Coordinates of C-alpha atoms in Angstrom, one line a residue:
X1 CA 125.4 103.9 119.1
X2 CA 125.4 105.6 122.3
X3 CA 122.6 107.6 123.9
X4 CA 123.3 110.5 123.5
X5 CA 123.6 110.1 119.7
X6 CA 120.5 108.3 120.0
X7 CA 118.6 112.0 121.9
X8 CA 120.4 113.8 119.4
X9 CA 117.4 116.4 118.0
X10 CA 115.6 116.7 121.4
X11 CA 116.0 118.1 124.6
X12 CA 116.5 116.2 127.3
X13 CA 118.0 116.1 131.3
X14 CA 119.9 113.0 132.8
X15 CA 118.5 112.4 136.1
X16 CA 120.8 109.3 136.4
X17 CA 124.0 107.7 135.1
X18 CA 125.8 109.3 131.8
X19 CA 124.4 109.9 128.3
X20 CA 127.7 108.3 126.7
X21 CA 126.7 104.4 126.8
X22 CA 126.5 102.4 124.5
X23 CA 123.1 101.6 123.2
X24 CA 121.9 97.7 121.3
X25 CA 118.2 98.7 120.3
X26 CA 114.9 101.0 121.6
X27 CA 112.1 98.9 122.7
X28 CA 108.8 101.1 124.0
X29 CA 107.4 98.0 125.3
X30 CA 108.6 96.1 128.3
X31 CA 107.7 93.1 127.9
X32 CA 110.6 92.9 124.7
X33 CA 113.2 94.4 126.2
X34 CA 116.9 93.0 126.6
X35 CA 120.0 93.8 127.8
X36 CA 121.5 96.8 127.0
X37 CA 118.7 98.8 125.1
X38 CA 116.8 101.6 126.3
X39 CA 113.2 101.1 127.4
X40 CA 111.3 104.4 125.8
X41 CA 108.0 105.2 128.3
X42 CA 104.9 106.2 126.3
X43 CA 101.7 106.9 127.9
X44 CA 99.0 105.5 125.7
X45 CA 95.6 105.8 125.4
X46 CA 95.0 102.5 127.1
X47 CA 98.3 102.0 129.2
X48 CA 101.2 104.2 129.9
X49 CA 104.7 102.4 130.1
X50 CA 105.7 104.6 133.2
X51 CA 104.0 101.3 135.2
X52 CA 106.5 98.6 133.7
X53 CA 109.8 100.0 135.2
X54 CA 110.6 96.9 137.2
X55 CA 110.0 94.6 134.4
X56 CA 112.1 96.7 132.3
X57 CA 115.1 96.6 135.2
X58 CA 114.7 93.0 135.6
X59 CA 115.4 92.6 131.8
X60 CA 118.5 94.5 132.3
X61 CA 118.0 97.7 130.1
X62 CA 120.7 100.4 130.2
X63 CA 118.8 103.2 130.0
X64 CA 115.1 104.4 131.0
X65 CA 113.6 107.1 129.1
X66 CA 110.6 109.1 130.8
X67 CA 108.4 112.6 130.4
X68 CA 107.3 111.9 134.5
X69 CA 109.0 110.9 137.4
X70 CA 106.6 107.7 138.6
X71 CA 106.3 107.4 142.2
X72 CA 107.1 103.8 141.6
X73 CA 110.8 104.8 140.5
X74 CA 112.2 105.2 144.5
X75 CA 111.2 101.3 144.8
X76 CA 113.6 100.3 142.0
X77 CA 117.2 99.5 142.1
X78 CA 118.5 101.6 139.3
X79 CA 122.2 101.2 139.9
X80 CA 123.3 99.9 136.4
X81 CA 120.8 101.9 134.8
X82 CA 120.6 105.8 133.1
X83 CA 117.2 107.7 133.7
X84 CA 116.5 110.2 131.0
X85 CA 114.1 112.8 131.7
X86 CA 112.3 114.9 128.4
X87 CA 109.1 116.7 127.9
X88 CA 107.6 114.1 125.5
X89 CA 108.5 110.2 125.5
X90 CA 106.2 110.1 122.0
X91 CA 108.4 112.5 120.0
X92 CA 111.6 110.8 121.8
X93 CA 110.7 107.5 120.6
X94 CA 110.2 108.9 117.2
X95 CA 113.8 110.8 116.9
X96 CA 115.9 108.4 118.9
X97 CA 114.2 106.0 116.2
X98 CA 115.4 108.2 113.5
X99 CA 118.8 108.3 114.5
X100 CA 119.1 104.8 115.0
X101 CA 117.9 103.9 111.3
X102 CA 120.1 106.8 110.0
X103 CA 116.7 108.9 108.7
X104 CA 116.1 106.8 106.0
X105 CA 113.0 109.2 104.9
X106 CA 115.4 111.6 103.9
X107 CA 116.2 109.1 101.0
X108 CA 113.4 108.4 99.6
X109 CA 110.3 110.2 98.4
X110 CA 107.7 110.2 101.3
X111 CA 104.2 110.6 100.5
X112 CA 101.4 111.1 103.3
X113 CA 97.6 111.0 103.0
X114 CA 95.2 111.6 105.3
X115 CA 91.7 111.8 106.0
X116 CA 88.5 109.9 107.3
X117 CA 87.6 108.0 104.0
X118 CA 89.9 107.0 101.0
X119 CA 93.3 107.3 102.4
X120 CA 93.9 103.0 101.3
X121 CA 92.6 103.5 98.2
X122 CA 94.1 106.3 97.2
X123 CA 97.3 105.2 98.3
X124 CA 97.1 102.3 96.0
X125 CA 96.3 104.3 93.4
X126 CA 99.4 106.3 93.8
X127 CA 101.6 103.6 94.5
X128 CA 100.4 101.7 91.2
X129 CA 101.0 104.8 89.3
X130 CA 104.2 105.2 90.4
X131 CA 105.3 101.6 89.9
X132 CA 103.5 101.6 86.4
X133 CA 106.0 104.7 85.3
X134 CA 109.0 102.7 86.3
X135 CA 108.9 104.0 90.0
X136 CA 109.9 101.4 93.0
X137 CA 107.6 102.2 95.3
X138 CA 107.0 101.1 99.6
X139 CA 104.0 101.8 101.1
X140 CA 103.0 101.4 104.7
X141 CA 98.8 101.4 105.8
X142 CA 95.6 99.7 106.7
X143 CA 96.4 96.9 104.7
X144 CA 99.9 96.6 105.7
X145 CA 103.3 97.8 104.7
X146 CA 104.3 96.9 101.0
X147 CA 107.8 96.6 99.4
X148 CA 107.1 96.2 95.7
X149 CA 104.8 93.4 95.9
X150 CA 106.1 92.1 99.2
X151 CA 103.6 92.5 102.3
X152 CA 104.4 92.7 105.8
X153 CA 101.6 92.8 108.1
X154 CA 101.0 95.8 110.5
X155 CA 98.4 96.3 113.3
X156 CA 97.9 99.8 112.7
X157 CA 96.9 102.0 109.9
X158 CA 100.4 104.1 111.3
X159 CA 102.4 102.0 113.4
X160 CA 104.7 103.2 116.5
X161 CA 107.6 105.7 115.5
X162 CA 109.8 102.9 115.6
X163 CA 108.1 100.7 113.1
X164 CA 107.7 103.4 110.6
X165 CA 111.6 104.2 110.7
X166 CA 112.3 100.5 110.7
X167 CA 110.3 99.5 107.7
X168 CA 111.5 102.8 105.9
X169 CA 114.9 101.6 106.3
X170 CA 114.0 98.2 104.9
X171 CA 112.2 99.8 102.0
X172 CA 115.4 102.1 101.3
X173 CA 117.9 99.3 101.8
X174 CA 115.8 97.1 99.2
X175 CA 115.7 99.9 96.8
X176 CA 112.5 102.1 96.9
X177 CA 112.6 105.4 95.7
X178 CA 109.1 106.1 97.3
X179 CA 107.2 105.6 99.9
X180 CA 103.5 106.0 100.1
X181 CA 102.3 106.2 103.9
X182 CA 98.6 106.5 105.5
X183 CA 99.3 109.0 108.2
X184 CA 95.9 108.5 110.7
X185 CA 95.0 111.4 113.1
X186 CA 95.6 109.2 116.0
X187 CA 99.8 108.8 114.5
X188 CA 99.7 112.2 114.2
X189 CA 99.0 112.7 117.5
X190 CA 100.9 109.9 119.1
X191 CA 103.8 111.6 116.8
X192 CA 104.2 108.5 115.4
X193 CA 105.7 110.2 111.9
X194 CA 107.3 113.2 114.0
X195 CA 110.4 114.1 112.1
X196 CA 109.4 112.9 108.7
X197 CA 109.7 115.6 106.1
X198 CA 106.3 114.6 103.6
X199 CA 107.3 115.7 99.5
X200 CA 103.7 115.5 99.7
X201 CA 100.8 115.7 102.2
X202 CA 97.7 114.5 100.6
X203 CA 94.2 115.9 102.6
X204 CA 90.9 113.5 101.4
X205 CA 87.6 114.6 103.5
X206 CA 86.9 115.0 107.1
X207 CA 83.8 113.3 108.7
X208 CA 83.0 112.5 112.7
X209 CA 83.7 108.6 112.5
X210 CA 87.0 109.0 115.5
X211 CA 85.7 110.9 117.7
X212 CA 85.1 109.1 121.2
X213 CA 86.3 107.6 123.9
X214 CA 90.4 106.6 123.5
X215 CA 90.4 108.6 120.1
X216 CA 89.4 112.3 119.7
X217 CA 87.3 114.5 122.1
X218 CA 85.4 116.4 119.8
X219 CA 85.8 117.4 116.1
X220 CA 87.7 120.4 116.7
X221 CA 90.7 118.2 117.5
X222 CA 90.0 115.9 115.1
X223 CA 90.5 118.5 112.2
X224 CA 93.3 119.7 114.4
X225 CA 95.4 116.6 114.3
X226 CA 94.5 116.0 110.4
X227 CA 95.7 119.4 109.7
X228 CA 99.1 118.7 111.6
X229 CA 100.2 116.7 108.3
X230 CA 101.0 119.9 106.7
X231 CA 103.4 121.2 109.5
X232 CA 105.4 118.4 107.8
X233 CA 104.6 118.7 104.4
X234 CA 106.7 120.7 101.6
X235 CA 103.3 120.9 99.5
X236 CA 99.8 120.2 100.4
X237 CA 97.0 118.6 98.1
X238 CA 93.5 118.9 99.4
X239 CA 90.0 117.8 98.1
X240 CA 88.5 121.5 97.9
X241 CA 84.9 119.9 98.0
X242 CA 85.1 119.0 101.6
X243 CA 83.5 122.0 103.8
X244 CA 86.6 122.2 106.2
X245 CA 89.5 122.6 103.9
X246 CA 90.1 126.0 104.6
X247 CA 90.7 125.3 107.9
X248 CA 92.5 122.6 107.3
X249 CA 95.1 124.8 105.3
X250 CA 94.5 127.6 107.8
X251 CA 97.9 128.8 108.9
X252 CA 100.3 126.6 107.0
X253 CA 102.6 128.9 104.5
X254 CA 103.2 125.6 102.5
X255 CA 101.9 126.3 98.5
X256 CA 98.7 124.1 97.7
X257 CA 97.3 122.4 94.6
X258 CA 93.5 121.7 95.1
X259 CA 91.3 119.2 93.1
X260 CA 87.4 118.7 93.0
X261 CA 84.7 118.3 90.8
X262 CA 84.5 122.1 89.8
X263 CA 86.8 124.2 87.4
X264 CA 88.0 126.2 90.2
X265 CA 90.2 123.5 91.2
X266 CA 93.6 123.2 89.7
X267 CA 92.2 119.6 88.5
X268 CA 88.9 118.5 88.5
X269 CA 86.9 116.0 86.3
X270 CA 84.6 117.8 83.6
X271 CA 82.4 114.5 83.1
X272 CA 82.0 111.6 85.2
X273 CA 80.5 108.0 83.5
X274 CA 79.2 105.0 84.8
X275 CA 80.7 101.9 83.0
X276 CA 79.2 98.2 84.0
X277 CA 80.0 95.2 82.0
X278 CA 80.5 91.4 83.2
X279 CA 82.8 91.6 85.8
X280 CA 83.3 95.0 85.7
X281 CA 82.3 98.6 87.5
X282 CA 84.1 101.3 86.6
X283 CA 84.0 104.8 85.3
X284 CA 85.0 107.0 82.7
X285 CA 86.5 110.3 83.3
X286 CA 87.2 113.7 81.4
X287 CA 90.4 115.4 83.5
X288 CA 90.5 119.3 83.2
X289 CA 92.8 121.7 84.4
X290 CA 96.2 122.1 84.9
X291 CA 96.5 119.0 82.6
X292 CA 93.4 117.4 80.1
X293 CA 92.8 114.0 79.0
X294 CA 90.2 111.5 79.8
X295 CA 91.1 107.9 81.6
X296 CA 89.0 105.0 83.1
X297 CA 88.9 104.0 86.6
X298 CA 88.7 100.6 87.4
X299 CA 86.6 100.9 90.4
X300 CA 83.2 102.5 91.1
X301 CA 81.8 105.2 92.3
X302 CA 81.9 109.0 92.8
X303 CA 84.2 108.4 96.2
X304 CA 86.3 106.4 94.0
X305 CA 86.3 109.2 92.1
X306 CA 87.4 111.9 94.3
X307 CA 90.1 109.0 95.0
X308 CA 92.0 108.7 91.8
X309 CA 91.5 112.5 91.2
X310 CA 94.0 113.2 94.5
X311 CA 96.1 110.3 92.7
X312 CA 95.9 112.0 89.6
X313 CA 97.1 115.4 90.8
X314 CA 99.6 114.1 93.3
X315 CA 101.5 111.7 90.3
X316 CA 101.3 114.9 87.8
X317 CA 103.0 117.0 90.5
X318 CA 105.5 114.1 90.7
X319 CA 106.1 113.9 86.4
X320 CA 104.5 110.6 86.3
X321 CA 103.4 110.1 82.5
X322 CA 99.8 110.2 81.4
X323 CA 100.1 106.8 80.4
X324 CA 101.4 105.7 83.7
X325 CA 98.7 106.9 85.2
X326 CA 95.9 106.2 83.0
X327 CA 97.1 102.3 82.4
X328 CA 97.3 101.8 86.8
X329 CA 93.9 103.5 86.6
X330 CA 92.1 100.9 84.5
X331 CA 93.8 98.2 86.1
X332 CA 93.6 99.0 90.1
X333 CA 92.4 97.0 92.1
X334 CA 92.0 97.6 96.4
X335 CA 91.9 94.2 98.3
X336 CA 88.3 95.2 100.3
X337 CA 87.7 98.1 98.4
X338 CA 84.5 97.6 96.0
X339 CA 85.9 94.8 95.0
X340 CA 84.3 92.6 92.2
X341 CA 84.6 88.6 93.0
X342 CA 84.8 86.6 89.6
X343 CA 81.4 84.7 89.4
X344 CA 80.1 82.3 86.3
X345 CA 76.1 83.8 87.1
X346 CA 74.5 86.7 85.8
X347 CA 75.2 88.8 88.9
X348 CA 77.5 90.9 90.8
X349 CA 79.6 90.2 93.9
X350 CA 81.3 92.7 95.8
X351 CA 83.6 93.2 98.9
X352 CA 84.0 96.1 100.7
X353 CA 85.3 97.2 104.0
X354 CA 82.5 99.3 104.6
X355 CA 81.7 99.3 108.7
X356 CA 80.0 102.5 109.7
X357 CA 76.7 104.3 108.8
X358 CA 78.6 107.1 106.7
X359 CA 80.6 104.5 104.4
X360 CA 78.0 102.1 104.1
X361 CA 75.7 104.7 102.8
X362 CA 78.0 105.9 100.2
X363 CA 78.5 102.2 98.9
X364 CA 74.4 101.4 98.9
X365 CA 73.7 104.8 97.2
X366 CA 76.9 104.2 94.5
X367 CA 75.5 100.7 93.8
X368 CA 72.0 102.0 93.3
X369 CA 73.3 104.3 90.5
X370 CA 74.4 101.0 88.8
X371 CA 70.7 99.7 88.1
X372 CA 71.1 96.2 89.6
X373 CA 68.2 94.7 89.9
X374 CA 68.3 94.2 93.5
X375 CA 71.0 94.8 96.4
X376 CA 71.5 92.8 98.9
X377 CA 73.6 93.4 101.7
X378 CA 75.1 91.2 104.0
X379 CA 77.2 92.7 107.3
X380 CA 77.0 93.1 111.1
X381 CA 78.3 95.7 113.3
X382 CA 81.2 95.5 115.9
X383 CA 80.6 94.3 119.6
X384 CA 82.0 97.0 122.7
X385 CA 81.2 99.6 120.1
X386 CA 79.3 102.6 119.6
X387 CA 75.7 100.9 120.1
X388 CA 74.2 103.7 117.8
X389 CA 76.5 102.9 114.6
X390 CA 74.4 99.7 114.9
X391 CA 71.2 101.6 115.0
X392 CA 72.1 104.1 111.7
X393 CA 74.2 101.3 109.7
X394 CA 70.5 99.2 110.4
X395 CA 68.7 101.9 109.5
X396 CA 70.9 102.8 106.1
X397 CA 70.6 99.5 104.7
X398 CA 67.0 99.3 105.8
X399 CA 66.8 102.4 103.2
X400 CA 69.2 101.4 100.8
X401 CA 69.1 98.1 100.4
X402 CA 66.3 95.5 98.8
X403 CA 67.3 92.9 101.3
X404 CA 69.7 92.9 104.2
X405 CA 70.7 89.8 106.1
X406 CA 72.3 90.4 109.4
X407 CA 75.3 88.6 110.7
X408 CA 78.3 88.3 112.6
X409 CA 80.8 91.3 112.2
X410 CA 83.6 91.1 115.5
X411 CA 81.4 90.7 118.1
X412 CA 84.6 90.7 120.3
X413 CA 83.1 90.4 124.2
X414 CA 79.7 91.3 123.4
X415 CA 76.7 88.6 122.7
X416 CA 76.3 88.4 119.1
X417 CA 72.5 88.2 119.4
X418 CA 72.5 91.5 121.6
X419 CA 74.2 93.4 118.7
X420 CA 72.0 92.0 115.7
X421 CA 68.9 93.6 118.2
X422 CA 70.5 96.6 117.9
X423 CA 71.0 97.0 114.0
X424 CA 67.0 95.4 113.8
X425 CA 66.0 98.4 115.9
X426 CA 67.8 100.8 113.2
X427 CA 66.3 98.8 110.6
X428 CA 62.5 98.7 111.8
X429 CA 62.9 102.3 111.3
X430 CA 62.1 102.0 107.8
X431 CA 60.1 99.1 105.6
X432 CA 63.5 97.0 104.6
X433 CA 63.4 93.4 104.5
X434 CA 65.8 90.7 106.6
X435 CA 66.6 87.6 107.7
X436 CA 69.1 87.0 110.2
X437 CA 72.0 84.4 109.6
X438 CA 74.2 84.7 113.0
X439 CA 77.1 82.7 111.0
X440 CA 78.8 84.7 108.4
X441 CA 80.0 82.2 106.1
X442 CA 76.3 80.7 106.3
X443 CA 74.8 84.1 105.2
X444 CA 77.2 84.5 102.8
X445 CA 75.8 81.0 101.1
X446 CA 72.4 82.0 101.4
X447 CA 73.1 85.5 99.6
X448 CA 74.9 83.8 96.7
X449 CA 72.6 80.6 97.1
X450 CA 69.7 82.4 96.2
X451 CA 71.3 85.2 93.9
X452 CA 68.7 86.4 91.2
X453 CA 69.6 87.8 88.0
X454 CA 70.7 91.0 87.9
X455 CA 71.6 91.3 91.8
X456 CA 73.6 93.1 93.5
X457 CA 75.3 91.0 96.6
X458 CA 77.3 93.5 98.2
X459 CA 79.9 91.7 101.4
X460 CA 80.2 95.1 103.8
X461 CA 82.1 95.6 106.8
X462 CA 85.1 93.1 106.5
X463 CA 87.1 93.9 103.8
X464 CA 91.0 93.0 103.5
X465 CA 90.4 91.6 106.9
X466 CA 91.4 88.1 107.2
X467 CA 90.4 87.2 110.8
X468 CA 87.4 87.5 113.0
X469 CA 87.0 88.7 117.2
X470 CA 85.3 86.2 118.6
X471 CA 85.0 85.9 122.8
X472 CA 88.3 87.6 123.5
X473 CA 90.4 85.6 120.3
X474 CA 90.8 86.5 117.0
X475 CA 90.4 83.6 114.5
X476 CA 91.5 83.4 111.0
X477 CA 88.2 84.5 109.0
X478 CA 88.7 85.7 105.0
X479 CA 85.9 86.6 103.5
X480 CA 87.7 86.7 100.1
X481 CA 88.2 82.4 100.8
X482 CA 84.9 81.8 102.2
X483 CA 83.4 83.6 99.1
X484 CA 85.5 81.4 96.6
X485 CA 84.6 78.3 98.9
X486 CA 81.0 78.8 98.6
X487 CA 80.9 79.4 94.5
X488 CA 83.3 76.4 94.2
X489 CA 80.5 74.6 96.4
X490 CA 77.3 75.8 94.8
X491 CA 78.9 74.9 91.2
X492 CA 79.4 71.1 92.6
X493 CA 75.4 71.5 93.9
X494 CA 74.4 72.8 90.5
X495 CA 76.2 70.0 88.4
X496 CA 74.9 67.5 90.3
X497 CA 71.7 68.5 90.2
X498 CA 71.9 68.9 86.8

C-alpha cells in the first residue's frame, strides 16, 4: 500500500520525499519499527513520539508522520525518508489504520458503551445476549478483546487506533457479525475509535473518578469527551436517571431511546427483587415499556440493574429474542464483577473489581440489602495515587462494612505501610473495626479462615486482574487462584482436624 492510500481521508502536506511509496506496516512506537513502514508521532499524555526521530531513522522507516516540526528534525539525516506534516498525528494514526485493514468496522455491527461505571458488565451482557440468539459476537475492553470465547489480552480499556482496527479485522476475518467495544473518555480523546461508525452508542452514568492529573482537567471535559461517542453514533441509548444526560445528548441530531427505573423511559423495570440462595445473588425483574416481560439477572444489585436494562434495550433495538435475552440474563457471569466463588460453608464469597470510594460504596450498600450476617471486606488502595481515595475508600468501609482488613492493593513505588496509614486515617473517621494483613493472599486466608455463618466476605479492588505492582514490576497475582488455593487448603486443615 502506498502512503498516500494510507492518508487517504485526511489532510495532509509533504514536507519531504513523495507520498507514492510503498508502505509494509504503521508502527506509532519507535522502538518497533522496521524497514519500510511509517513511524506515526503521537504526543501522549506521558511522552510524545516527536522525541524518537533518530531511533526511528536508524531503523530505517520510509516515512515520518508529524502534527509539529521538532527542533530535533535539522539534526537528522532524512535522505531516504518522506516527512508528512498534518494537523493531528492521533486521528492520522486512526485513518491511515483504517485504510490499512480495509475498514473492517464497516462489516460488522459495532457497538460502543461508555461511561464511568458498568461499561464491562454491560458489555458482557450484550455480548452474551447476542451469542445466546445465534449472534457471533467480538468484543474489545477492560478485560480484553474477545473473539467468541477466545481472549486476547489488552492493556487498555480502548487500545491505540491501530489495535482497535487490527483486532476488528481479526474478528471480521474469523467471522463476527458484531462487535461490542468499551469506548473510555480518554480513547475518545486520544481518537483512538476516530472513524468508526457505532450502530449503537450506549451512555451508562457520569461520576468524577478521571479527572486529574494525565486524564481530564475538570468535569466539564470529562462529560465532553463521553458525549463525543454520539458524534459517531447512528442511535444513542442513555440511562435517563443520571443528572447529566441531557447534556450528554445536547446537540447531537441522532434519535434516542432512554431506559431507567421510571415509566417515562422507553424501558424501565416496574419491580425490582432481591433473590439469594446457595451460591447465588440475583434479582428478579418486571420490564415495562416499549416491550413487557419479567427475567432474572444473575448478578446483584441495583447497578447491576441499571446494567442489564441498557442490555436489555440495546438487544431489543437489535431484534434479539426475548428468550435470548432472558436465558444470557440468568446465566451471566463478569470475571471480577460481583462475582460468587463456589464454597462448601454456609457463607458467601465475592470478587469484585471495586477500587475507589464511589464503587466500593455501591458494592457495601448492595450487599447490605442482602441481610448477611456480617460483611467483611478485604482491599487496599493503589500506591502514586490520589492519597484521598485512600482516606474515603477507609472511611466507606469503616461505615459499611462489619470488619475490614487492610492489605496490599498495587502499591507500585510507594511503601505499602505508608498507604494502609492512609486508608486507617479514613477509617478512624467512624467506629469500624480492622486488622491489618500487609500480604494479600494471607488476608485473604484469615477472612475465609475465620468466616462465620451467614458472612459476607466481599474480595474489592482486584477483580479480573491477574497480576500485582510491586517496587516498579508487575507480578503474576490472581485473586480468583489464590481464593481456590486457600479453600482447597482450609478443607485439608478441616479434615485433618477432624
Amino acid at each position: 500500500m502506498t502512503l498516500k492510500e494510507l492518508l487517504c481521508g485526511i489532510s495532509y502536506v509533504v514536507i519531504k520525499g513523495n507520498d507514492e511509496i510503498p508502505i509494509s506496516d504503521i508502527v506509532y512506537d519507535s522502538r518497533k519499527t522496521v524497514e519500510d513502514c511509517a513511524f506515526v508521532c503521537i504526543s501522549g499524555t506521558i511522552t510524545d513520539g516527536h522525541r524518537f526521530l533518530r531511533e526511528a531513522e536508524q531503523n530505517g522507516v520510509s516515512a515520518i508522520v508529524m502534527e509539529h516540526l521538532p527542533i530535533q528534525l535539522t539534526e537528522i539525516h532524512l535522505n531516504h525518508m518522506t516527512i508528512v506534516l498534518t494537523e493531528d498525528s492521533k486521528k492520522a494514526l486512526a485513518c491511515m489504520s483504517a485504510n490499512y485493514f480495509a475498514h473492517p468496522d464497516r462489516e460488522m455491527t459495532v457497538i460502543g458503551i461508555t461511561g464511568t461505571k458498568g461499561k464491562t458488565t454491560t458489555a458482557h451482557m450484550i455480548k452474551a445476549i447476542l451469542e445466546a440468539d445465534g449472534r457471533k459476537t467480538g468484543m474489545i475492553g477492560t478485560m480484553g478483546s474477545y473473539i467468541g470465547s477466545k481472549k486476547i489480552p489488552l492493556l487498555h480499556t480502548t487500545p491505540p487506533a491501530y489495535e482497535v482496527y487490527r483486532l476488528l479485522r481479526q474478528m471480521a476475518q474469523e467471522g463476527c457479525k458484531y462487535v461490542v467495544m468499551e469506548v473510555s473518555s480518554q480513547g475518545l480523546k486520544m481518537s483512538r475509535v476516530w472513524g468508526i461508525q457505532f450502530a449503537a452508542g450506549i451512555f451508562t452514568n457520569i461520576s468524577t473518578d478521571h479527572i486529574g492529573v494525565g486524564e481530564h482537567r475538570n468535569f466539564e471535559e470529562y462529560l465532553y469527551w463521553k458525549s463525543r461517542l454520539f458524534c459517531q453514533s447512528e442511535i444513542g441509548i442513555i440511562n435517563q436517571d443520571e443528572e447529566f444526560h441531557t447534556m450528554i445528548e445536547e446537540g447531537h441530531s441522532i434519535p434516542f431511546l432512554h431506559f431507567g427505573m421510571e415509566s417515562s423511559a422507553d424501558f424501565y423495570f416496574d419491580t425490582i427483587k432481591q433473590e439469594k440462595r446457595k451460591g447465588f445473588l440475583g434479582l428478579s425483574c418486571e420490564l415495562k415499556g416499549k416491550a413487557c416481560f419479567l427475567c432474572e439477572i444473575g448478578m446483584p444489585g441495583r447497578f447491576n440493574a441499571y446494567n442489564a436494562l441498557a442490555a436489555i434495550t440495546t438487544a431489543i433495538y437489535f431484534g434479539c429474542s426475548q428468550s435470548a435475552i432472558c436465558d444470557a440474563l440468568l446465566n451471566i457471569r463478569v470475571k471480577g464483577r460481583t462475582e460468587l466463588i463456589p464454597v462448601k460453608g454456609n457463607y458467601h464469597l465475592m470478587i469484585d473489581y471495586a477500587h475507589n470510594a464511589v464503587s466500593l460504596e455501591s458494592l457495601l450498600k448492595m450487599l447490605r440489602s442482602y441481610e448477611p450476617g456480617r460483611i467483611v471486606c478485604v482491599f487496599g488502595c493503589g500506591g502514586n495515587r490520589s492519597r484521598y481515595r485512600r482516606y474515603a475508600m477507609g472511611k466507606i468501609s469503616g461505615m459499611y462494612a462489619d470488619f475490614s482488613i487492610l492489605t496490599e492493593d498495587n502499591s507500585r513505588e510507594e511503601p505499602l505501610m505508608e498507604i494502609i496509614k492512609d486508608i486507617i486515617e479514613g477509617m478512624h473517621q467512624t467506629n469500624g473495626q480492622y486488622i491489618v494483613i500487609p500480604s494479600r493472599e494471607d488476608a485473604i486466608y484469615y477472612s475465609i479462615k475465620y468466616a462465620l455463618p451467614g458472612d459476607m466476605i466481599v474480595l474489592a479492588g482486584k477483580g479480573h486482574e491477574d497480576y500485582m505492582e510491586q517496587n516498579g514490576q508487575r507480578i503474576h497475582f490472581s485473586e480468583h487462584e489464590v481464593a481456590q488455593r486457600i479453600l482447597k487448603q482450609i478443607s485439608s486443615e478441616s479434615e485433618r482436624n477432624q
